[in-house]
Short mmCIF file of C-alpha atoms in Angstrom, two decimals:
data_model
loop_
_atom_site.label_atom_id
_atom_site.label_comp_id
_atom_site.label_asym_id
_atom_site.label_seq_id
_atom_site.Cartn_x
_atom_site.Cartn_y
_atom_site.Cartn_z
CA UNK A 113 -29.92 23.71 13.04
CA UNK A 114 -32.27 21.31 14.90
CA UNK A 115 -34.61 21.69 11.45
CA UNK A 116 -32.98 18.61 9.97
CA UNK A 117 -35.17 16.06 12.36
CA UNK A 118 -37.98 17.91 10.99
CA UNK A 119 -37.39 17.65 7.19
CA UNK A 120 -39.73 14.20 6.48
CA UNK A 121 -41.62 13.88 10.23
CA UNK A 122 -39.52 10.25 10.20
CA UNK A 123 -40.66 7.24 11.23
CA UNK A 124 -38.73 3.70 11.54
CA UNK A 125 -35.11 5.39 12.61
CA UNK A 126 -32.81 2.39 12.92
CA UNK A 127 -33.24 1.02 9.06
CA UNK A 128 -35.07 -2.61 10.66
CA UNK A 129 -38.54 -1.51 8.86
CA UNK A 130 -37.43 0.75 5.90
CA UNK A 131 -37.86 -0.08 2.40
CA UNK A 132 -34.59 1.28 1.21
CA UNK A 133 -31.84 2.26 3.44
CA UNK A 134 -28.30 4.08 3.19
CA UNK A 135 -25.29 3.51 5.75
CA UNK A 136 -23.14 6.23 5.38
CA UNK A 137 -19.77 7.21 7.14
CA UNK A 138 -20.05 10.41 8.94
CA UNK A 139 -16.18 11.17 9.87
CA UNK A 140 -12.89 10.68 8.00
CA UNK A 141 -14.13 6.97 7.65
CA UNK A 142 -13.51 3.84 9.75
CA UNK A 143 -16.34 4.32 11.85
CA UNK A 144 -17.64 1.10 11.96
CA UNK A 145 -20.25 1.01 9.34
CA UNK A 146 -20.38 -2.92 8.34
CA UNK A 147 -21.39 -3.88 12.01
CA UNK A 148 -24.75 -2.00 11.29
CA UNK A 149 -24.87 -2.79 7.95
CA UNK A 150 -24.29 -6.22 8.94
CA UNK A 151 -27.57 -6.52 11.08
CA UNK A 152 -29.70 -4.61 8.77
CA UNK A 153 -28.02 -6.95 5.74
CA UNK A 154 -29.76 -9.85 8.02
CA UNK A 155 -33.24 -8.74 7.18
CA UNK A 156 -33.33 -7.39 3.83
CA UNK A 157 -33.45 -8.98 0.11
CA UNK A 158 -30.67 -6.67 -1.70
CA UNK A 159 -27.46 -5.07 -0.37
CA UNK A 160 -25.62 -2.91 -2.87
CA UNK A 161 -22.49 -0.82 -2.87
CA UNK A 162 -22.39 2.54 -4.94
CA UNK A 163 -18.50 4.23 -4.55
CA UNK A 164 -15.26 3.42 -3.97
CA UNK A 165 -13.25 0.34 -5.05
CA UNK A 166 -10.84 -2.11 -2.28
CA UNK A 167 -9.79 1.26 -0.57
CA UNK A 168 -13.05 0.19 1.89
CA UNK A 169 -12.98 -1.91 4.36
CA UNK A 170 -15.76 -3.37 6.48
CA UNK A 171 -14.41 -6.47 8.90
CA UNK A 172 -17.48 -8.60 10.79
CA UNK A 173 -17.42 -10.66 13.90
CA UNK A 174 -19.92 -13.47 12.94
CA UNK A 175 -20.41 -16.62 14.72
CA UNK A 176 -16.69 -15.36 16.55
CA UNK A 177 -15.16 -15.38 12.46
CA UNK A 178 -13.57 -12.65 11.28
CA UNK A 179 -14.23 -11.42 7.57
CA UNK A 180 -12.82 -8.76 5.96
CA UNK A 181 -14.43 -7.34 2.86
CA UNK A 182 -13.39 -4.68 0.85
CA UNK A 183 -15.20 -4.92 -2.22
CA UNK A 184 -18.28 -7.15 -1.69
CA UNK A 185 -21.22 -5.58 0.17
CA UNK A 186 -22.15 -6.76 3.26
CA UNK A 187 -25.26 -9.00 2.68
CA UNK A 188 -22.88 -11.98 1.10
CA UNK A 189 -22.62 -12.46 5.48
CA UNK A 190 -26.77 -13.36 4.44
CA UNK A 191 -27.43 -16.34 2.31
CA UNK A 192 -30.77 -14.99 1.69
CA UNK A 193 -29.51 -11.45 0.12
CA UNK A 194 -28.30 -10.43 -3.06
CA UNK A 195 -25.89 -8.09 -3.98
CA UNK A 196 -25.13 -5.60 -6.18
CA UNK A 197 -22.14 -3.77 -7.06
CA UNK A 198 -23.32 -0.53 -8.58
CA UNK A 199 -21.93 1.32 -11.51
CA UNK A 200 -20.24 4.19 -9.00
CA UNK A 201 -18.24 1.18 -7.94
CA UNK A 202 -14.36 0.36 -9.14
CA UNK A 203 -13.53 -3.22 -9.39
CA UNK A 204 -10.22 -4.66 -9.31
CA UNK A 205 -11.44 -8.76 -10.56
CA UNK A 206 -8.82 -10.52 -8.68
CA UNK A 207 -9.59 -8.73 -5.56
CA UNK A 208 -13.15 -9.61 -5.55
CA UNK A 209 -12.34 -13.43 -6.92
CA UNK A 210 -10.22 -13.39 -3.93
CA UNK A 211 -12.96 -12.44 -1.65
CA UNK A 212 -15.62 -14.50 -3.03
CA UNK A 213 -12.90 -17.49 -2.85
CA UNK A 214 -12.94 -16.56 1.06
CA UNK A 215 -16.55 -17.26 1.53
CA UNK A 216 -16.72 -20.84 0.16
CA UNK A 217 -16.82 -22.56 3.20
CA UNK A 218 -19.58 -20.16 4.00
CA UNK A 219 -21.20 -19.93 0.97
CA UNK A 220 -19.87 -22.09 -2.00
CA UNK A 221 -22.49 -20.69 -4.49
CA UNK A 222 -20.98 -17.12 -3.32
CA UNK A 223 -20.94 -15.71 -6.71
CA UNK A 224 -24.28 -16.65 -7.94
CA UNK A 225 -25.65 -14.34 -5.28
CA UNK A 226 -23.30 -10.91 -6.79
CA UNK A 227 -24.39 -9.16 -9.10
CA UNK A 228 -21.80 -6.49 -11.17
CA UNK A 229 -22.91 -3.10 -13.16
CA UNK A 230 -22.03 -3.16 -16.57
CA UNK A 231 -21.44 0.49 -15.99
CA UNK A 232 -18.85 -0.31 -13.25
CA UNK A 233 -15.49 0.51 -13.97
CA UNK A 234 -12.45 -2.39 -13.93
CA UNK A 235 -9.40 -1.62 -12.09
CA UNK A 236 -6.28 -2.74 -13.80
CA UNK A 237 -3.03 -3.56 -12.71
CA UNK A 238 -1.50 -0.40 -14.53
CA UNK A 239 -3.73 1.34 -12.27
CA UNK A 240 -2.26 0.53 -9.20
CA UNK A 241 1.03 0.76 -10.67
CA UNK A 242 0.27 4.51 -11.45
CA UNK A 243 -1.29 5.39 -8.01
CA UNK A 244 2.31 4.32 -6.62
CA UNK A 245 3.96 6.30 -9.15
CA UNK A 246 1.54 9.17 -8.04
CA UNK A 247 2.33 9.10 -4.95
CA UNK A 248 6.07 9.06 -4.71
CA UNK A 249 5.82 12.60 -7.21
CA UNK A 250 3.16 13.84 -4.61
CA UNK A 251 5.69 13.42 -1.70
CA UNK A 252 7.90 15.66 -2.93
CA UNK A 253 5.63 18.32 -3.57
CA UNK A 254 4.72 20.91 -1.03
CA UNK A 255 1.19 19.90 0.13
CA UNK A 256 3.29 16.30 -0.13
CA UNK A 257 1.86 12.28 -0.56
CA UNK A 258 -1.75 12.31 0.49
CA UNK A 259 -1.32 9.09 2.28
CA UNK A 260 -3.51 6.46 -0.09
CA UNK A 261 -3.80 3.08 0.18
CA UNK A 262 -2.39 2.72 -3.73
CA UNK A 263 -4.94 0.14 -4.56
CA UNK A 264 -5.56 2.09 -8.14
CA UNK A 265 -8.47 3.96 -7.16
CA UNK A 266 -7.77 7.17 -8.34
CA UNK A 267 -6.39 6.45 -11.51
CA UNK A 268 -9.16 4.35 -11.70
CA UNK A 269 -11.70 6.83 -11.53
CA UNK A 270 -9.16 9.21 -13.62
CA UNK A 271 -9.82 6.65 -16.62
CA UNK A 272 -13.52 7.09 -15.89
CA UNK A 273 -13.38 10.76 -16.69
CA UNK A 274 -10.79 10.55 -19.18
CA UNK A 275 -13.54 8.64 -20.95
CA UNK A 276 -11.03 6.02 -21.85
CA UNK A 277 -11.83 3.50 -19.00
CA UNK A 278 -12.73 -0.31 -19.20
CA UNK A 279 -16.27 -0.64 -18.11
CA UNK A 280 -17.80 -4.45 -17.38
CA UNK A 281 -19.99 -4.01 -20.34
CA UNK A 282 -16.57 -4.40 -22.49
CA UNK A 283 -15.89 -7.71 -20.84
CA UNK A 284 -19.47 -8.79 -22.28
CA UNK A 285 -17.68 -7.87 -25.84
CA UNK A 286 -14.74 -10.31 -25.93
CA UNK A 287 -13.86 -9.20 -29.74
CA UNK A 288 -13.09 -5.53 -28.73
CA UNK A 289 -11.72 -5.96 -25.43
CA UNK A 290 -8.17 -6.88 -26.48
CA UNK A 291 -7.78 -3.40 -28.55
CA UNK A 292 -9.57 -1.25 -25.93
CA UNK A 293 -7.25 -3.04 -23.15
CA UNK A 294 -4.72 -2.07 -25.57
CA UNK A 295 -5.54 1.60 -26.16
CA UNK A 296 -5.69 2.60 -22.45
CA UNK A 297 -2.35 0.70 -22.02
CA UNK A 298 -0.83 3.09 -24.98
CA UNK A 299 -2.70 6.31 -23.20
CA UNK A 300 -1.11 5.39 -19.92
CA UNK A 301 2.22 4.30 -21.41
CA UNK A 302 2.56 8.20 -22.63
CA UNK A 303 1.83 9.57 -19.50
CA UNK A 304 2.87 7.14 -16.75
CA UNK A 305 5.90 5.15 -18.58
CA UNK A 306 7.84 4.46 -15.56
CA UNK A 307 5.37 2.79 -13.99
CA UNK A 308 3.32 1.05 -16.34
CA UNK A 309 6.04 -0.51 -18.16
CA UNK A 310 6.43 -3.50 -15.08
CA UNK A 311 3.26 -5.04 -16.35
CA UNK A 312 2.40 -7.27 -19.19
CA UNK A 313 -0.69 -5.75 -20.59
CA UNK A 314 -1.07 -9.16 -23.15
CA UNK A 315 -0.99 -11.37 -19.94
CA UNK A 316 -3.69 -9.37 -18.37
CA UNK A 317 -5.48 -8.87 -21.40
CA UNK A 318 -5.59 -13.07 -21.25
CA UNK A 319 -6.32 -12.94 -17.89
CA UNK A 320 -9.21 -10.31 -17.80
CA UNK A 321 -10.76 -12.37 -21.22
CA UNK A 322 -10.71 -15.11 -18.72
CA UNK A 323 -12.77 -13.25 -15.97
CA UNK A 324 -14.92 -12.15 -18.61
CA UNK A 325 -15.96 -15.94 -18.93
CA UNK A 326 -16.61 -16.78 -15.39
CA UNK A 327 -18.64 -13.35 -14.84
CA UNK A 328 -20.66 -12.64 -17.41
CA UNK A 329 -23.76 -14.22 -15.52
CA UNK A 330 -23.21 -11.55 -13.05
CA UNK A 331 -22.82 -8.44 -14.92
CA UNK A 332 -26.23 -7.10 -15.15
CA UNK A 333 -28.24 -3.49 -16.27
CA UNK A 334 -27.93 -2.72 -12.28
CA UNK A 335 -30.45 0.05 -12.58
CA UNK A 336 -33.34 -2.04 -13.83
CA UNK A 337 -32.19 -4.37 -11.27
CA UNK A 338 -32.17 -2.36 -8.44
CA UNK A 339 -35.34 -0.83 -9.57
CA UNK A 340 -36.77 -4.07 -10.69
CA UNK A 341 -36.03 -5.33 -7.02
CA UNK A 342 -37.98 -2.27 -5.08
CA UNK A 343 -40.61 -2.99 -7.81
CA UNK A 344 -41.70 -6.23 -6.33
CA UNK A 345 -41.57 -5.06 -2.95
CA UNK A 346 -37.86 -6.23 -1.78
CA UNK A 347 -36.10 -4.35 0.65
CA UNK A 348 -32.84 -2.88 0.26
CA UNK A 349 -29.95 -1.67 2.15
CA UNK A 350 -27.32 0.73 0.82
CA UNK A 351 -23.83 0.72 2.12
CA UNK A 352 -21.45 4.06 1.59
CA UNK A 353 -17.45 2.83 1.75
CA UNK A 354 -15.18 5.49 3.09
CA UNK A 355 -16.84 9.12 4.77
CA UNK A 356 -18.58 12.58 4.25
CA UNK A 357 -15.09 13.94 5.38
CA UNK A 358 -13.43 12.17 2.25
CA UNK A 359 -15.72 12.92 0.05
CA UNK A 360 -14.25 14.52 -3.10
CA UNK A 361 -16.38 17.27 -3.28
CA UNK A 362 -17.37 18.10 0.51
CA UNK A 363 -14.00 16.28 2.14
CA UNK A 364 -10.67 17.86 3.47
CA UNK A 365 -9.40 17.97 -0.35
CA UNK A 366 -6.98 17.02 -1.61
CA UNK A 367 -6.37 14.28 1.76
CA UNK A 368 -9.43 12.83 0.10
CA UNK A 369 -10.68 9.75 -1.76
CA UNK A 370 -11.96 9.71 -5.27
CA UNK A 371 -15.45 9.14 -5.61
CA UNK A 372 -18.79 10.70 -3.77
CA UNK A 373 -18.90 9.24 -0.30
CA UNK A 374 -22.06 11.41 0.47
CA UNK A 375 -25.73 10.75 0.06
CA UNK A 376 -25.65 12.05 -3.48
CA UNK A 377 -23.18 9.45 -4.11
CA UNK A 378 -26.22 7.17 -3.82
CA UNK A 379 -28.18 8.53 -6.67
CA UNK A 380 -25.22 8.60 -9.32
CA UNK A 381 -23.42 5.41 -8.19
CA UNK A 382 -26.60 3.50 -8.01
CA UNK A 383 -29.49 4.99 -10.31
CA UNK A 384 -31.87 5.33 -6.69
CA UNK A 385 -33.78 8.46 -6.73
CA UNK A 386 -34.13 10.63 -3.84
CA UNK A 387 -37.70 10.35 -3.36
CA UNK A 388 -37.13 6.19 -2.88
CA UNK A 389 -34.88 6.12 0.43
CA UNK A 390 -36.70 6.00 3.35
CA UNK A 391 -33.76 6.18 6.15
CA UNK A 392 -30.34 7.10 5.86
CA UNK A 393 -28.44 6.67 8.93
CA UNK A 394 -24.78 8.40 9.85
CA UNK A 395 -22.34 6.03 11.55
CA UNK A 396 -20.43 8.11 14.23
CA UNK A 397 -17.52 6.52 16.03
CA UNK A 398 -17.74 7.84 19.75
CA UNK A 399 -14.67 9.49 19.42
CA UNK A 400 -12.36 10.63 15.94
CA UNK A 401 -9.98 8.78 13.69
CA UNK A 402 -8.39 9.13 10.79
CA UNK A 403 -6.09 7.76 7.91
CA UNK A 404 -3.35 9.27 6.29
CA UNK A 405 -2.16 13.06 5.90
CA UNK A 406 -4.82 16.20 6.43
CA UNK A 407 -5.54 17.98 9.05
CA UNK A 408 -7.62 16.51 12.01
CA UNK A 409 -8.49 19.51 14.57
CA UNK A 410 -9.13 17.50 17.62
CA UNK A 411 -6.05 15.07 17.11
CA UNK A 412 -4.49 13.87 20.40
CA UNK A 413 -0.86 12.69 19.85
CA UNK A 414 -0.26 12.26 23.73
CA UNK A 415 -0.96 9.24 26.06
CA UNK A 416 -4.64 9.43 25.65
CA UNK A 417 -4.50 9.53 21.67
CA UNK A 418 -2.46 6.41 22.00
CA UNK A 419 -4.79 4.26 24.78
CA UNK A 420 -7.77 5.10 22.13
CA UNK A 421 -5.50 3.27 19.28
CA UNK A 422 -4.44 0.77 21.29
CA UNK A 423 -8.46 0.11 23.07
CA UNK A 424 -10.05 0.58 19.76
CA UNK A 425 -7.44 -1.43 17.95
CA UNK A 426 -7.36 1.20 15.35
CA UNK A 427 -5.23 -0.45 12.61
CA UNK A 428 -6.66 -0.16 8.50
CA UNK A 429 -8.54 -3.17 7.97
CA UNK A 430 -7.27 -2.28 4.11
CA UNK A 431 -3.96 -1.49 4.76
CA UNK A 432 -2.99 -1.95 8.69
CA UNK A 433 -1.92 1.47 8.88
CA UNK A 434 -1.93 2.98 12.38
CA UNK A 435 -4.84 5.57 12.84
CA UNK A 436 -4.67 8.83 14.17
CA UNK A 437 -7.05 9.38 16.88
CA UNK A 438 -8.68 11.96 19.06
CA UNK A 439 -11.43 13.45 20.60
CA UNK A 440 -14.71 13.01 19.52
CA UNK A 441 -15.29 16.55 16.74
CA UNK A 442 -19.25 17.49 16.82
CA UNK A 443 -18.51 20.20 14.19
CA UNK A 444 -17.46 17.39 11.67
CA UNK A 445 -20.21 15.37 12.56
CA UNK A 446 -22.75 18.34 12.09
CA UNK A 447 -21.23 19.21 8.78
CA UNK A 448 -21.86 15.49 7.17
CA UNK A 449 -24.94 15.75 8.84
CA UNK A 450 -26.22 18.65 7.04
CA UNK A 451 -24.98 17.24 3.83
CA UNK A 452 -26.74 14.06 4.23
CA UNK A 453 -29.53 14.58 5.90
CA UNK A 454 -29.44 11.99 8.52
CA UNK A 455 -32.58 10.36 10.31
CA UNK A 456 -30.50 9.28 12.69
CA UNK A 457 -27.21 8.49 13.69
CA UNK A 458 -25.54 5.49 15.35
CA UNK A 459 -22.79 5.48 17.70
CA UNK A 460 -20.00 3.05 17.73
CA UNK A 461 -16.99 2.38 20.14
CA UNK A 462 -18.65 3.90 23.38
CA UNK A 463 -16.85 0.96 25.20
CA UNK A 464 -13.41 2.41 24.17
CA UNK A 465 -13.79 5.26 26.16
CA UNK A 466 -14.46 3.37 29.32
CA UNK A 467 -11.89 4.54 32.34
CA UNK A 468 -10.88 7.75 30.69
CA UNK A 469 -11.61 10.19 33.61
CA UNK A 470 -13.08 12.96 31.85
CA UNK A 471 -13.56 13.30 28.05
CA UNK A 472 -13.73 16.53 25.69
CA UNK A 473 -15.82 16.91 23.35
CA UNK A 474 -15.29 19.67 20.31
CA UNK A 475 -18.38 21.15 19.84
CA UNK A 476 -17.40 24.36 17.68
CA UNK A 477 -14.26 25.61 15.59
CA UNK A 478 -13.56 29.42 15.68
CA UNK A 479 -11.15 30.70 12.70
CA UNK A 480 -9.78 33.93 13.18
CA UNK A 481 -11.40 34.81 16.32
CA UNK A 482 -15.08 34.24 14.89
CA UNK A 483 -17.35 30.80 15.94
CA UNK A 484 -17.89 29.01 12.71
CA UNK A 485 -21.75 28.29 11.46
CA UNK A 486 -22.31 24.18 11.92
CA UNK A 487 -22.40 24.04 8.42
CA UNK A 488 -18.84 25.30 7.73
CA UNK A 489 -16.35 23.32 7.49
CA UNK A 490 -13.37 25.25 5.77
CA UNK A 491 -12.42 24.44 2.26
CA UNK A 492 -8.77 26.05 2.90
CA UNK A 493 -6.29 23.25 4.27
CA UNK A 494 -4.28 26.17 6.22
CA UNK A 495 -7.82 27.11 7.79
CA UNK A 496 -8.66 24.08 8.64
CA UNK A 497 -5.08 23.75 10.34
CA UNK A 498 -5.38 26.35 11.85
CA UNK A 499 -8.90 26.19 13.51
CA UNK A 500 -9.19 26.92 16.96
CA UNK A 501 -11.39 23.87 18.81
CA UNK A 502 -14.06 24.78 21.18
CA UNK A 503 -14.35 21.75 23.66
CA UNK A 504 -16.57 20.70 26.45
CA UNK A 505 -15.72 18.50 29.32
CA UNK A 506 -17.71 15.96 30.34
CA UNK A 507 -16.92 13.41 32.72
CA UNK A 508 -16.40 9.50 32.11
CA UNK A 509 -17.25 6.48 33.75
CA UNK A 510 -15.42 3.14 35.14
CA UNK A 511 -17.65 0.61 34.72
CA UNK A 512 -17.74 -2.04 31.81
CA UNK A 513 -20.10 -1.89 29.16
CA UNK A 514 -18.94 -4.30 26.70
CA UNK A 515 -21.56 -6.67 28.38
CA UNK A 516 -24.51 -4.26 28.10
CA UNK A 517 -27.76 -5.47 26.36
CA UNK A 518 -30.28 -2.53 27.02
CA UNK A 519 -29.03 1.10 26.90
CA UNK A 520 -31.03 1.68 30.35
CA UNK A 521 -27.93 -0.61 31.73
CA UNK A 522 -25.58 1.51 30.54
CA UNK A 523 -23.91 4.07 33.15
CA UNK A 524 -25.51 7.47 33.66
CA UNK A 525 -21.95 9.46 32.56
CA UNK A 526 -22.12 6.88 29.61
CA UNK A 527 -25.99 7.73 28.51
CA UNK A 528 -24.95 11.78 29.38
CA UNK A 529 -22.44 11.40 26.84
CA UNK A 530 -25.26 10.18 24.32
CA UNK A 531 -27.69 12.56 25.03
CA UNK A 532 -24.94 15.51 24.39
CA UNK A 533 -24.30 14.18 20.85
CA UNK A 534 -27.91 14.17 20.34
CA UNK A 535 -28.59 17.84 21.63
CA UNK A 536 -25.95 19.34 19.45
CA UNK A 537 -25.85 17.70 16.68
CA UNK A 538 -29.50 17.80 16.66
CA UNK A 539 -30.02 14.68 15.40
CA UNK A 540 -31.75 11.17 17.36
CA UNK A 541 -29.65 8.39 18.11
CA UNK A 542 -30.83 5.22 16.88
CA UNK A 543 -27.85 2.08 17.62
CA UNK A 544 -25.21 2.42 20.09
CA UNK A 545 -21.95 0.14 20.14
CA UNK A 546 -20.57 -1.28 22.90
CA UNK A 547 -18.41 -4.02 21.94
CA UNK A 548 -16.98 -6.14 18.30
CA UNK A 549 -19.97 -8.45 18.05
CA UNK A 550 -22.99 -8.29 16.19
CA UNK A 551 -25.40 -8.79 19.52
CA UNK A 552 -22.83 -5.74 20.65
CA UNK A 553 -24.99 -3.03 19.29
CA UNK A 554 -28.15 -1.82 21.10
CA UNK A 555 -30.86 -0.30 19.47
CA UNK A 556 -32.43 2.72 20.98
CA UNK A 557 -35.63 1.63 20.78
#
């Protein structure tokens, strides 16, 4: 196992000197990925996004202002960066109009400084209408609703394979548009009548011709841009919405999402080669959350389950869903390890632990009586259900680290319960996050 901090002989850990850089979730997602992406994002010429759609959600504490974002990367929070939303990406325009029309006071020139795939998908209205519909006929099936935020995304993505999807290159073609608006509308009409009927597909055909006016600077080949970028030296950071653990192909499927949350994700939602990123780092919440329906082996529905929601204030920046929580699951973390291939990994949250007595930590799953190989993570829901959790118990500490600025400061119990993730995941810790603010995370180093 310990061969994956071996694979390169690594240098710069913590993203702050790389050349290209990848953030990527490495539980069942809200981790706390756009704090770290939000210091790197500080530093570096291009931020880009390469999966998911407004099922993300990053929200940053800058300057003591809150800002949610679930569509635009990160760097807009830098006046410097650009940004680019890559071609893996689904876009629903009025979500990111909406966005961009909460930076202005920031940022007036906001969306001179985005830049859009042409290969990107656009969301429609009659997609979210149909990821409702979806849902109520999954409820009443036996492995039942899958708990999505029904922001479109899967139908989205469903158009994408269907081969039938709007990309943004057909907003660059205002004289076809209308028809192949139209032609998806009839497709989806056939299939999804009851809910696609509510919308006016000739008012959002006017509407998107409308969009296609005030974007059409922005939509751009993002491939030779992102490659054009790293060309002439810039630096770029890479931002992964949602987690290995909802990944489509490697996740707890079906209580997944619908696009590649993993590091291969990168390659085919970006157009970045392998060979070109120079750090990826896993974001690791110091304990384990989750949204929606699926098992979660380590899930604490007692007293303790609910002090971690409350503490962490673990509420869906996307939807405000309440989270499930419990305790921290190293045989997760190892298993989007392996699949990414982390340099290192950063820990958030470690302050919401604080004045828990003693904390467990699942190191192992056994499945019918037999310790599972770090790797495995079972592909059968009922398996995974019914997982046995091997735990350690290690004890806590009092004392309040929210005001922490060195990791030397921090308690011994507290830097004990680093070290273990370290040893067994077999992987170096590079940020650790004590509190909400950007100053809140300490590097290792």
């Amino acid at each position: 196992w310990y061969y994956l901090t071996k694979i390169k002989g690594r240098k710069d850990l913590t993203g702050r000197r790389s050349k290209v850089t990848v953030i990527l979730g490495g539980q069942w997602g809200d981790e706390g990925k756009g704090k770290l992406v939000d210091i790197l994002a500080q530093s570096v010429d291009v931020c880009a996004r390469f999966n998911g759609g407004s099922n993300a959600g990053h929200t940053l504490v800058v300057g003591g202002k809150k800002y949610a974002f679930h569509l635009l990367p990160c760097g807009m929070i830098n006046p410097r960066a650009r940004n680019v939303i890559g071609n893996g990406v689904v876009v629903h325009i009025p979500t990111l109009l909406k966005e961009l029309d909460n930076l202005k006071d920031f940022d007036p020139h906001a969306l001179q400084r985005i830049f859009i795939s042409d290969r990107a998908q656009v969301l429609l209205d009659t997609h979210r209408e149909i990821d409702g519909l979806l849902e109520l006929e999954k409820a009443k099936s036996a492995t039942g609703s899958l708990g999505t935020t029904k922001r479109g995304i899967g139908p989205c993505y469903a158009s994408k394979v269907n081969r039938n999807g709007i990309r943004f290159a057909d907003l660059l073609d205002v004289a076809t548009l209308p028809d192949r608006m139209r032609d998806l509308y009839s497709f989806q009409k056939i299939h999804y009548a009851p809910a696609v009927e509510a919308v006016d597909i000739e008012d959002e055909i006017k509407r998107h011709l409308e969009y296609a006016k005030l974007l059409q600077p922005q939509i751009v080949d993002s491939l030779s841009f992102v490659q054009d970028a790293m060309a002439s030296g810039s630096r770029l950071l890479i931002e992964g919405a949602n987690a290995a653990l909802l990944d489509i192909d490697f996740g707890t499927f079906p209580f997944v999402t619908s696009s590649s949350t993993t590091i291969g994700g990168v390659c085919t939602g970006l157009g970045v080669s392998p060979k070109q990123i120079d750090c990826t780092i896993g974001v690791v919440k110091a304990y384990t959350t989750r949204v929606g329906a699926g098992p979660f082996p380590t899930e604490l529905t007692d007293a303790t389950g609910q002090r971690l929601r409350d503490v962490g204030g673990e509420y869906g920046t996307t939807t405000g869903r309440p989270r499930r929580c419990g305790w921290l699951d190293l045989q997760v973390v190892k298993y989007a390890a392996l699949i990414n291939g982390y340099d290192s990994i950063n820990i958030t949250k470690l302050d919401v632990l604080t004045g828990i007595p003693e904390l467990r930590v699942g190191v192992s799953y056994k499945l019918n009586g037999k310790t599972l190989a770090p790797s495995c993570m079972p592909a059968g829901l009922d398996d995974l259900a019914n997982v046995e959790v091997e735990y350690i118990t290690v004890p806590g500490w009092k004392e309040d680290i929210s005001k922490c600025k060195t990791l030397s400061a921090l308690p011994v119990e507290a830097r004990k319960y680093v070290s273990l993730i370290e040893k067994m995941v077999g992987i170096p810790v590079s940020w650790v996050g004590v509190g909400q603010g950007r100053e809140d995370m300490l590097p290792m180093d």
